[in-house]
Tab-separated table of C-alpha atoms in Angstrom:
chain	number	residue	atom	x	y	z
A	1	MET	CA	-54.562	43.311	-191.218
A	2	ALA	CA	-58.228	43.516	-192.136
A	3	SER	CA	-61.165	45.572	-190.883
A	4	PHE	CA	-63.985	43.761	-189.084
A	5	LEU	CA	-67.451	45.087	-188.322
A	6	TYR	CA	-68.670	43.730	-185.004
A	7	LYS	CA	-71.699	43.762	-182.729
A	8	ALA	CA	-71.197	42.773	-179.081
A	9	VAL	CA	-72.772	42.886	-175.632
A	10	SER	CA	-70.902	44.665	-172.844
A	11	SER	CA	-70.764	43.455	-169.231
A	12	ASP	CA	-73.724	45.688	-168.314
A	13	GLY	CA	-75.861	44.409	-171.209
A	14	GLU	CA	-75.314	47.340	-173.613
A	15	ILE	CA	-75.257	46.586	-177.355
A	16	ILE	CA	-72.012	47.899	-178.888
A	17	GLU	CA	-71.224	48.167	-182.610
A	18	GLY	CA	-67.907	49.181	-184.130
A	19	VAL	CA	-64.927	48.402	-186.347
A	20	LEU	CA	-61.578	46.915	-185.345
A	21	GLU	CA	-58.399	45.801	-187.078
A	22	ALA	CA	-57.267	42.183	-186.833
A	23	VAL	CA	-55.316	39.601	-188.807
A	24	SER	CA	-58.276	37.182	-188.817
A	25	ARG	CA	-61.833	36.836	-187.611
A	26	GLU	CA	-60.670	34.636	-184.712
A	27	HIS	CA	-58.218	37.335	-183.666
A	28	ALA	CA	-61.027	39.911	-183.801
A	29	VAL	CA	-63.250	37.705	-181.623
A	30	ASN	CA	-60.419	37.316	-179.098
A	31	GLN	CA	-59.920	41.090	-178.964
A	32	ILE	CA	-63.612	41.567	-178.210
A	33	HIS	CA	-63.396	39.001	-175.391
A	34	LEU	CA	-60.317	40.733	-173.966
A	35	ASN	CA	-62.364	43.938	-173.831
A	36	GLY	CA	-64.853	42.171	-171.566
A	37	GLN	CA	-67.544	41.980	-174.253
A	38	VAL	CA	-69.518	39.085	-175.738
A	39	PRO	CA	-69.458	39.057	-179.569
A	40	ILE	CA	-72.783	38.620	-181.342
A	41	ARG	CA	-71.669	39.179	-184.950
A	42	VAL	CA	-68.210	39.689	-186.448
A	43	GLU	CA	-67.891	40.197	-190.214
A	44	GLU	CA	-64.981	41.281	-192.402
A	45	SER	CA	-65.809	44.589	-194.054
A	46	GLN	CA	-63.342	44.300	-196.925
A	47	GLN	CA	-63.838	42.080	-199.963
A	48	LYS	CA	-63.182	38.417	-199.178
A	49	SER	CA	-60.557	36.368	-200.907
A	50	ARG	CA	-61.680	33.649	-203.291
A	51	GLN	CA	-61.099	30.971	-200.679
A	52	THR	CA	-63.046	32.847	-198.001
A	53	SER	CA	-65.868	33.610	-200.426
A	54	SER	CA	-66.205	29.971	-201.416
A	55	ARG	CA	-66.202	28.997	-197.761
A	56	LYS	CA	-68.961	31.520	-197.026
A	57	LEU	CA	-70.957	30.084	-199.926
A	58	PHE	CA	-70.457	26.627	-198.453
A	59	LYS	CA	-71.605	27.841	-195.041
A	60	ARG	CA	-74.815	29.288	-196.431
A	61	LYS	CA	-76.176	25.778	-196.951
A	62	LYS	CA	-78.824	25.281	-194.322
A	63	ILE	CA	-78.173	22.743	-191.595
A	64	PRO	CA	-81.441	21.150	-190.397
A	65	GLN	CA	-82.259	22.074	-186.819
A	66	GLY	CA	-82.840	18.407	-186.062
A	67	GLN	CA	-79.158	17.678	-186.710
A	68	VAL	CA	-78.108	20.368	-184.233
A	69	VAL	CA	-80.498	18.952	-181.617
A	70	ALA	CA	-79.217	15.393	-182.145
A	71	PHE	CA	-75.593	16.592	-182.017
A	72	THR	CA	-76.190	18.422	-178.718
A	73	ARG	CA	-77.912	15.445	-177.114
A	74	GLU	CA	-75.288	12.941	-178.277
A	75	LEU	CA	-72.374	15.186	-177.261
A	76	ALA	CA	-73.860	15.666	-173.785
A	77	THR	CA	-74.246	11.887	-173.426
A	78	LEU	CA	-70.643	11.238	-174.488
A	79	LEU	CA	-69.271	13.892	-172.117
A	80	HIS	CA	-71.311	12.479	-169.221
A	81	SER	CA	-69.815	9.063	-169.953
A	82	GLY	CA	-66.309	10.475	-169.389
A	83	GLN	CA	-65.197	11.056	-172.972
A	84	PRO	CA	-62.938	14.089	-173.563
A	85	LEU	CA	-64.439	16.766	-175.796
A	86	ASP	CA	-61.993	16.126	-178.651
A	87	SER	CA	-62.658	12.381	-178.567
A	88	ALA	CA	-66.428	12.903	-178.357
A	89	LEU	CA	-66.344	15.107	-181.452
A	90	GLY	CA	-64.310	12.454	-183.270
A	91	ILE	CA	-66.938	9.832	-182.454
A	92	LEU	CA	-69.729	12.091	-183.720
A	93	VAL	CA	-67.792	12.742	-186.935
A	94	SER	CA	-67.496	9.000	-187.561
A	95	ILE	CA	-71.205	8.515	-186.841
A	96	SER	CA	-72.378	11.272	-189.187
A	97	GLY	CA	-70.070	10.193	-192.026
A	98	ASP	CA	-67.100	12.028	-193.483
A	99	ASP	CA	-68.970	13.205	-196.588
A	100	SER	CA	-71.922	14.875	-194.853
A	101	LEU	CA	-72.086	18.650	-194.601
A	102	PHE	CA	-72.583	18.630	-190.827
A	103	SER	CA	-69.640	16.255	-190.415
A	104	GLN	CA	-67.391	18.755	-192.173
A	105	HIS	CA	-68.545	21.422	-189.737
A	106	LEU	CA	-67.712	19.081	-186.845
A	107	MET	CA	-64.242	18.432	-188.241
A	108	SER	CA	-63.695	22.186	-188.548
A	109	ILE	CA	-64.751	22.605	-184.882
A	110	ARG	CA	-62.387	19.820	-183.831
A	111	ASP	CA	-59.471	21.374	-185.729
A	112	SER	CA	-60.191	24.737	-184.072
A	113	LEU	CA	-60.120	23.082	-180.643
A	114	LYS	CA	-56.772	21.486	-181.414
A	115	SER	CA	-55.372	24.890	-182.385
A	116	GLY	CA	-56.168	26.204	-178.914
A	117	HIS	CA	-59.542	27.890	-179.308
A	118	SER	CA	-62.357	27.381	-176.829
A	119	PHE	CA	-65.352	25.257	-177.752
A	120	ALA	CA	-67.645	28.325	-177.878
A	121	ASP	CA	-65.264	30.213	-180.177
A	122	SER	CA	-64.960	27.126	-182.388
A	123	LEU	CA	-68.747	26.965	-182.676
A	124	ALA	CA	-68.911	30.682	-183.488
A	125	LYS	CA	-66.591	30.135	-186.466
A	126	GLU	CA	-69.209	27.888	-188.092
A	127	GLU	CA	-71.401	30.786	-189.164
A	128	GLY	CA	-75.079	30.047	-189.678
A	129	VAL	CA	-74.971	26.664	-187.908
A	130	PHE	CA	-75.205	27.524	-184.213
A	131	SER	CA	-77.277	30.418	-182.894
A	132	ASN	CA	-75.865	33.135	-180.656
A	133	PHE	CA	-77.988	31.716	-177.821
A	134	TYR	CA	-76.386	28.297	-178.341
A	135	ILE	CA	-72.868	29.730	-178.346
A	136	GLN	CA	-73.428	31.834	-175.221
A	137	MET	CA	-74.849	28.826	-173.370
A	138	VAL	CA	-71.745	26.808	-174.245
A	139	ARG	CA	-69.520	29.730	-173.215
A	140	ALA	CA	-71.272	29.904	-169.831
A	141	GLY	CA	-70.842	26.145	-169.397
A	142	GLU	CA	-67.135	26.317	-170.175
A	143	ALA	CA	-66.606	29.226	-167.787
A	144	GLY	CA	-68.417	27.402	-164.984
A	145	GLY	CA	-66.821	24.015	-165.634
A	146	ALA	CA	-70.221	22.420	-166.242
A	147	LEU	CA	-70.265	21.910	-170.005
A	148	GLU	CA	-71.948	18.501	-169.739
A	149	SER	CA	-74.858	19.840	-167.673
A	150	VAL	CA	-75.256	22.878	-169.913
A	151	LEU	CA	-75.364	20.734	-173.038
A	152	SER	CA	-77.992	18.495	-171.423
A	153	ARG	CA	-80.169	21.488	-170.594
A	154	LEU	CA	-79.521	22.936	-174.010
A	155	SER	CA	-80.628	19.721	-175.727
A	156	VAL	CA	-83.847	19.705	-173.679
A	157	HIS	CA	-84.460	23.358	-174.587
A	158	LEU	CA	-83.889	22.725	-178.300
A	159	GLU	CA	-86.051	19.594	-178.287
A	160	GLN	CA	-88.912	21.463	-176.618
A	161	ALA	CA	-88.641	24.330	-179.078
A	162	GLN	CA	-88.554	21.904	-182.009
A	163	GLU	CA	-91.542	20.004	-180.623
A	164	VAL	CA	-93.577	23.196	-180.382
A	165	ARG	CA	-92.562	24.216	-183.905
A	166	SER	CA	-93.443	20.764	-185.280
A	167	SER	CA	-96.839	20.771	-183.569
A	168	LEU	CA	-97.633	24.176	-185.070
A	169	ILE	CA	-96.627	23.017	-188.548
A	170	SER	CA	-98.649	19.806	-188.186
A	171	ALA	CA	-101.718	21.784	-187.159
A	172	LEU	CA	-101.448	23.905	-190.324
A	173	ILE	CA	-100.993	21.024	-192.774
A	174	TYR	CA	-104.678	20.137	-193.158
A	175	PRO	CA	-105.886	23.731	-193.733
A	176	ALA	CA	-103.082	24.218	-196.261
A	177	ILE	CA	-104.102	21.075	-198.150
A	178	LEU	CA	-107.744	22.128	-198.002
A	179	LEU	CA	-106.924	25.570	-199.399
A	180	PHE	CA	-104.832	24.030	-202.190
A	181	VAL	CA	-107.644	21.641	-203.154
A	182	ALA	CA	-110.165	24.491	-203.092
A	183	VAL	CA	-108.133	26.766	-205.355
A	184	THR	CA	-107.242	23.905	-207.712
A	185	SER	CA	-110.885	22.779	-207.987
A	186	ILE	CA	-112.093	26.271	-208.805
A	187	LEU	CA	-109.350	26.786	-211.403
A	188	VAL	CA	-110.143	23.452	-213.083
A	189	LEU	CA	-113.845	24.364	-213.223
A	190	LEU	CA	-113.201	27.798	-214.708
A	191	THR	CA	-110.389	26.930	-217.136
A	192	TYR	CA	-111.464	23.479	-218.361
A	193	VAL	CA	-115.069	22.552	-217.499
A	194	ILE	CA	-116.843	25.861	-218.166
A	195	PRO	CA	-115.217	26.480	-221.607
A	196	GLN	CA	-116.730	23.163	-222.781
A	197	PHE	CA	-120.159	24.829	-222.653
A	198	SER	CA	-119.167	28.043	-224.442
A	199	GLU	CA	-120.292	26.866	-227.908
A	200	LEU	CA	-123.559	25.573	-226.471
A	201	PHE	CA	-124.392	28.981	-224.978
A	202	MET	CA	-122.955	31.106	-227.789
A	203	ASP	CA	-126.269	31.507	-229.661
A	204	MET	CA	-128.115	32.648	-226.539
A	205	GLY	CA	-126.115	35.888	-226.231
A	206	GLU	CA	-127.657	38.260	-223.728
A	207	ALA	CA	-130.435	35.773	-223.029
A	208	LEU	CA	-128.053	33.937	-220.726
A	209	PRO	CA	-128.804	34.295	-216.993
A	210	LEU	CA	-126.663	36.858	-215.195
A	211	SER	CA	-124.968	34.185	-213.044
A	212	THR	CA	-123.972	32.254	-216.174
A	213	GLN	CA	-122.636	35.402	-217.849
A	214	ILE	CA	-120.492	36.132	-214.781
A	215	THR	CA	-119.163	32.561	-214.680
A	216	MET	CA	-118.423	32.524	-218.427
A	217	GLY	CA	-116.741	35.925	-218.141
A	218	MET	CA	-114.481	34.688	-215.333
A	219	ALA	CA	-113.570	31.604	-217.373
A	220	THR	CA	-112.775	33.718	-220.438
A	221	PHE	CA	-110.681	36.118	-218.350
A	222	LEU	CA	-108.635	33.243	-216.899
A	223	GLN	CA	-108.077	31.789	-220.368
A	224	ASP	CA	-107.018	35.106	-221.900
A	225	TYR	CA	-105.290	36.791	-218.954
A	226	GLY	CA	-104.431	33.953	-216.611
A	227	TRP	CA	-100.755	34.598	-217.228
A	228	ALA	CA	-101.186	38.217	-216.100
A	229	LEU	CA	-102.962	37.081	-212.945
A	230	ALA	CA	-100.170	34.588	-212.182
A	231	LEU	CA	-97.581	37.282	-212.864
A	232	GLY	CA	-99.416	39.638	-210.524
A	233	VAL	CA	-99.403	37.040	-207.748
A	234	ILE	CA	-95.666	36.479	-208.234
A	235	LEU	CA	-94.998	40.229	-208.153
A	236	VAL	CA	-97.016	40.591	-204.935
A	237	ILE	CA	-95.015	37.770	-203.333
A	238	LEU	CA	-91.709	39.292	-204.461
A	239	PHE	CA	-92.800	42.728	-203.206
A	240	PHE	CA	-93.721	41.248	-199.832
A	241	LYS	CA	-90.368	39.439	-199.599
A	242	TRP	CA	-88.609	42.685	-200.487
A	243	GLN	CA	-90.580	44.481	-197.785
A	244	MET	CA	-89.663	41.821	-195.214
A	245	SER	CA	-85.970	42.072	-196.136
A	246	HIS	CA	-85.844	45.679	-194.862
A	247	LYS	CA	-86.176	46.098	-191.123
A	248	GLN	CA	-88.322	49.226	-191.090
A	249	SER	CA	-90.926	47.904	-193.517
A	250	ALA	CA	-90.822	44.466	-191.879
A	251	LYS	CA	-91.371	46.121	-188.510
A	252	ARG	CA	-94.519	47.809	-189.862
A	253	TRP	CA	-95.866	44.454	-191.070
A	254	HIS	CA	-95.008	42.839	-187.738
A	255	GLY	CA	-96.884	45.625	-185.959
A	256	ARG	CA	-99.956	45.023	-188.120
A	257	LEU	CA	-99.679	41.303	-187.392
A	258	LEU	CA	-99.828	41.933	-183.646
A	259	LYS	CA	-103.059	43.897	-184.073
A	260	LEU	CA	-104.945	41.116	-185.904
A	261	GLY	CA	-107.758	39.672	-183.835
A	262	VAL	CA	-106.855	35.974	-184.021
A	263	ILE	CA	-103.238	35.891	-185.197
A	264	GLY	CA	-101.991	38.691	-182.915
A	265	PRO	CA	-102.572	36.869	-179.596
A	266	ILE	CA	-100.998	33.702	-181.008
A	267	VAL	CA	-97.855	35.604	-182.084
A	268	LYS	CA	-97.604	37.223	-178.643
A	269	GLN	CA	-97.973	33.842	-176.947
A	270	VAL	CA	-95.288	32.261	-179.136
A	271	GLU	CA	-92.823	35.127	-178.591
A	272	ALA	CA	-93.484	35.217	-174.843
A	273	ALA	CA	-92.909	31.453	-174.568
A	274	ARG	CA	-89.651	31.734	-176.522
A	275	PHE	CA	-88.530	34.649	-174.354
A	276	CYS	CA	-89.304	32.834	-171.083
A	277	ARG	CA	-87.687	29.542	-172.092
A	278	THR	CA	-84.526	31.141	-173.504
A	279	LEU	CA	-84.098	33.607	-170.640
A	280	GLY	CA	-84.753	30.935	-168.026
A	281	THR	CA	-82.198	28.617	-169.603
A	282	LEU	CA	-79.546	31.358	-169.699
A	283	LEU	CA	-80.175	32.411	-166.098
A	284	GLU	CA	-80.041	28.806	-164.873
A	285	ASN	CA	-76.558	28.561	-166.355
A	286	GLY	CA	-75.205	31.657	-164.636
A	287	VAL	CA	-75.489	34.266	-167.384
A	288	PRO	CA	-76.275	37.712	-165.848
A	289	LEU	CA	-79.764	39.095	-166.392
A	290	LEU	CA	-78.732	42.101	-168.508
A	291	LYS	CA	-76.577	40.029	-170.802
A	292	SER	CA	-79.261	37.325	-170.983
A	293	VAL	CA	-81.953	39.765	-172.092
A	294	ALA	CA	-79.588	41.178	-174.733
A	295	ILE	CA	-78.992	37.659	-176.051
A	296	VAL	CA	-82.683	36.763	-175.933
A	297	LYS	CA	-83.466	39.875	-177.995
A	298	ASP	CA	-81.743	38.282	-180.998
A	299	THR	CA	-83.923	35.152	-180.722
A	300	ILE	CA	-87.233	37.052	-180.956
A	301	GLY	CA	-88.781	36.912	-184.406
A	302	ASN	CA	-91.147	39.891	-184.184
A	303	PHE	CA	-89.267	43.164	-184.747
A	304	VAL	CA	-91.736	45.243	-182.723
A	305	ILE	CA	-91.274	43.090	-179.633
A	306	ALA	CA	-87.513	42.807	-180.248
A	307	ASP	CA	-87.145	46.601	-180.407
A	308	GLY	CA	-89.095	46.832	-177.169
A	309	MET	CA	-86.333	44.784	-175.548
A	310	ASP	CA	-83.927	47.700	-176.063
A	311	GLN	CA	-86.109	49.765	-173.762
A	312	VAL	CA	-86.331	46.868	-171.311
A	313	ILE	CA	-82.521	46.689	-171.183
A	314	LYS	CA	-82.274	50.444	-170.510
A	315	HIS	CA	-84.697	50.174	-167.597
A	316	LEU	CA	-82.876	47.130	-166.208
A	317	ARG	CA	-79.615	49.059	-166.364
A	318	SER	CA	-81.212	51.829	-164.289
A	319	GLY	CA	-82.101	49.338	-161.546
A	320	GLN	CA	-85.707	48.437	-162.327
A	321	ARG	CA	-87.093	44.924	-162.168
A	322	LEU	CA	-87.794	42.905	-165.293
A	323	ALA	CA	-91.605	42.675	-165.170
A	324	ASP	CA	-92.352	46.419	-165.189
A	325	PRO	CA	-90.562	47.398	-168.444
A	326	LEU	CA	-91.782	44.165	-170.051
A	327	ALA	CA	-95.357	45.168	-169.281
A	328	GLU	CA	-94.768	48.544	-170.948
A	329	TYR	CA	-92.761	47.581	-174.029
A	330	ALA	CA	-92.915	43.837	-174.764
A	331	GLN	CA	-96.663	43.361	-175.479
A	332	PHE	CA	-96.576	39.981	-173.732
A	333	PRO	CA	-99.771	38.342	-172.389
A	334	GLN	CA	-100.787	39.431	-168.889
A	335	PHE	CA	-100.365	35.889	-167.586
A	336	ALA	CA	-96.676	35.846	-168.575
A	337	LEU	CA	-96.067	39.269	-167.033
A	338	GLN	CA	-97.722	38.271	-163.751
A	339	MET	CA	-95.742	35.016	-163.565
A	340	ILE	CA	-92.467	36.895	-164.156
A	341	ARG	CA	-93.401	39.434	-161.470
A	342	VAL	CA	-94.183	36.632	-158.999
A	343	GLY	CA	-90.897	34.929	-159.850
A	344	GLU	CA	-88.924	38.108	-159.173
A	345	GLU	CA	-90.678	38.808	-155.899
A	346	SER	CA	-90.207	35.242	-154.651
A	347	GLY	CA	-86.597	34.943	-155.837
A	348	GLN	CA	-87.542	32.022	-158.100
A	349	LEU	CA	-87.343	33.740	-161.473
A	350	GLU	CA	-85.559	30.944	-163.365
A	351	PRO	CA	-87.963	28.074	-162.551
A	352	MET	CA	-90.932	30.409	-162.938
A	353	LEU	CA	-89.771	31.371	-166.435
A	354	MET	CA	-89.446	27.720	-167.469
A	355	GLN	CA	-92.873	26.863	-166.047
A	356	THR	CA	-94.409	29.887	-167.767
A	357	ALA	CA	-92.922	28.800	-171.095
A	358	GLU	CA	-94.507	25.349	-170.779
A	359	ILE	CA	-97.912	26.811	-169.929
A	360	LEU	CA	-97.718	29.311	-172.799
A	361	ASP	CA	-96.797	26.543	-175.225
A	362	MET	CA	-99.868	24.537	-174.212
A	363	GLU	CA	-102.093	27.616	-174.436
A	364	THR	CA	-100.661	28.443	-177.872
A	365	GLN	CA	-101.506	25.003	-179.192
A	366	THR	CA	-105.002	25.351	-177.747
A	367	LEU	CA	-105.450	28.759	-179.409
A	368	ILE	CA	-104.289	27.419	-182.773
A	369	LYS	CA	-106.536	24.361	-182.593
A	370	ARG	CA	-109.484	26.559	-181.631
A	371	ALA	CA	-108.795	28.951	-184.519
A	372	LEU	CA	-108.385	26.111	-187.000
A	373	SER	CA	-111.576	24.454	-185.756
A	374	LEU	CA	-113.368	27.606	-186.947
A	375	VAL	CA	-111.384	28.126	-190.136
A	376	GLU	CA	-111.740	24.587	-191.536
A	377	PRO	CA	-115.562	24.446	-191.685
A	378	VAL	CA	-115.655	28.002	-193.053
A	379	MET	CA	-113.249	27.016	-195.838
A	380	ILE	CA	-115.302	23.909	-196.641
A	381	LEU	CA	-118.524	25.943	-196.669
A	382	VAL	CA	-117.047	28.652	-198.921
A	383	LEU	CA	-115.620	26.039	-201.318
A	384	GLY	CA	-118.966	24.256	-201.450
A	385	LEU	CA	-120.855	27.479	-202.134
A	386	ILE	CA	-118.468	28.532	-204.923
A	387	ILE	CA	-118.615	25.152	-206.667
A	388	ALA	CA	-122.375	24.947	-206.190
A	389	GLY	CA	-122.750	28.467	-207.618
A	390	VAL	CA	-120.707	27.577	-210.713
A	391	VAL	CA	-122.625	24.340	-211.272
A	392	MET	CA	-126.005	26.014	-210.759
A	393	SER	CA	-125.134	28.793	-213.207
A	394	ILE	CA	-124.444	26.163	-215.869
A	395	LEU	CA	-127.574	24.140	-215.048
A	396	VAL	CA	-129.770	27.257	-215.266
A	397	ALA	CA	-128.298	28.081	-218.681
A	398	ILE	CA	-128.813	24.500	-219.904
A	399	LEU	CA	-132.451	24.609	-218.803
A	400	GLY	CA	-132.793	27.874	-220.693
A	401	VAL	CA	-131.379	26.275	-223.863
A	402	ASN	CA	-133.807	23.364	-223.549
A	403	SER	CA	-136.742	25.734	-223.158
A	404	LEU	CA	-135.693	27.626	-226.325
A	405	VAL	CA	-135.366	24.392	-228.289
A	406	SER	CA	-138.788	23.200	-227.122
A	407	LEU	CA	-140.300	26.479	-228.381
């Protein structure tokens, strides 16, 4: 017997954490299900055996989200065509190739099915591959006898989420390249071009113009202490990563992020869209509201908004509607809150949530494009001014040298 730390959702949506004894993780998961709870995380508290540790190391390798999306879409298609689940998984294993990492996960899922576990429990065993939202959707589909339909909806949900994420990344590529070129150009000027003139200006001493002295001083500093500057940047990055690895400090940073004039509204839009799409998908597949909100909480990236969901769950448990506690604790845009309120009052919450998510996604892309349309010319202008300032400082000094020679 081993001890397992677990986190689960009860039938009324309450988050429960505890420890239980079981012969294996699968046995622990089954015990949690028998108690009428939905497991979110189950981990062995004692030191793992060498085999388990190596397996955990293997599982830490990241599976691209695109592979999960393709797997969901293809599995839904095969099930709709009449293929049994075991046979459909076998086909997908042969398609992906026996040597691929994802194929080995699929074979492990297939073996778990053959040993009598449900599809959702088999997915849960592949830690780090399928999200809790994904597993709970599959569990709801199995319970309702509509696994094919659930997988189809799930594939659409994942594709939409991936499309939004890809569009955001694409929009940031050009500013990132522009920033890289700007920093590289300035470093090349200060560390290579400017030092070429140092001997020429050495005899002028304090007669050099102030702008040239500043430029030469910056170049000398980078040559002598560039390593310290690089080390400082690395230490700042490591400190920030350390801060983000602890929930309390990360929560403070997330709170500051929400207060920023341009970035804050974008973060709220993104989180609200994710909340609406995920919650709407769960509700459409028969998952109760309390349990759905508890599951959605784990999909929210901002800790401030995620912690607000705990208060939302408490108010839902006391009989309140969803929109009122969201307005108080979730920091969502007013449009999203009004749409949710209208959906509750009209009895059309699920379709209203999905429609709200689509609108928020479009508005988010518009906000990002508008912000970038302002940032890009500012970056170009600043880069041009810096380079022009460096060049002019050198030209002024050269003109000064020529005037001294002519005298």
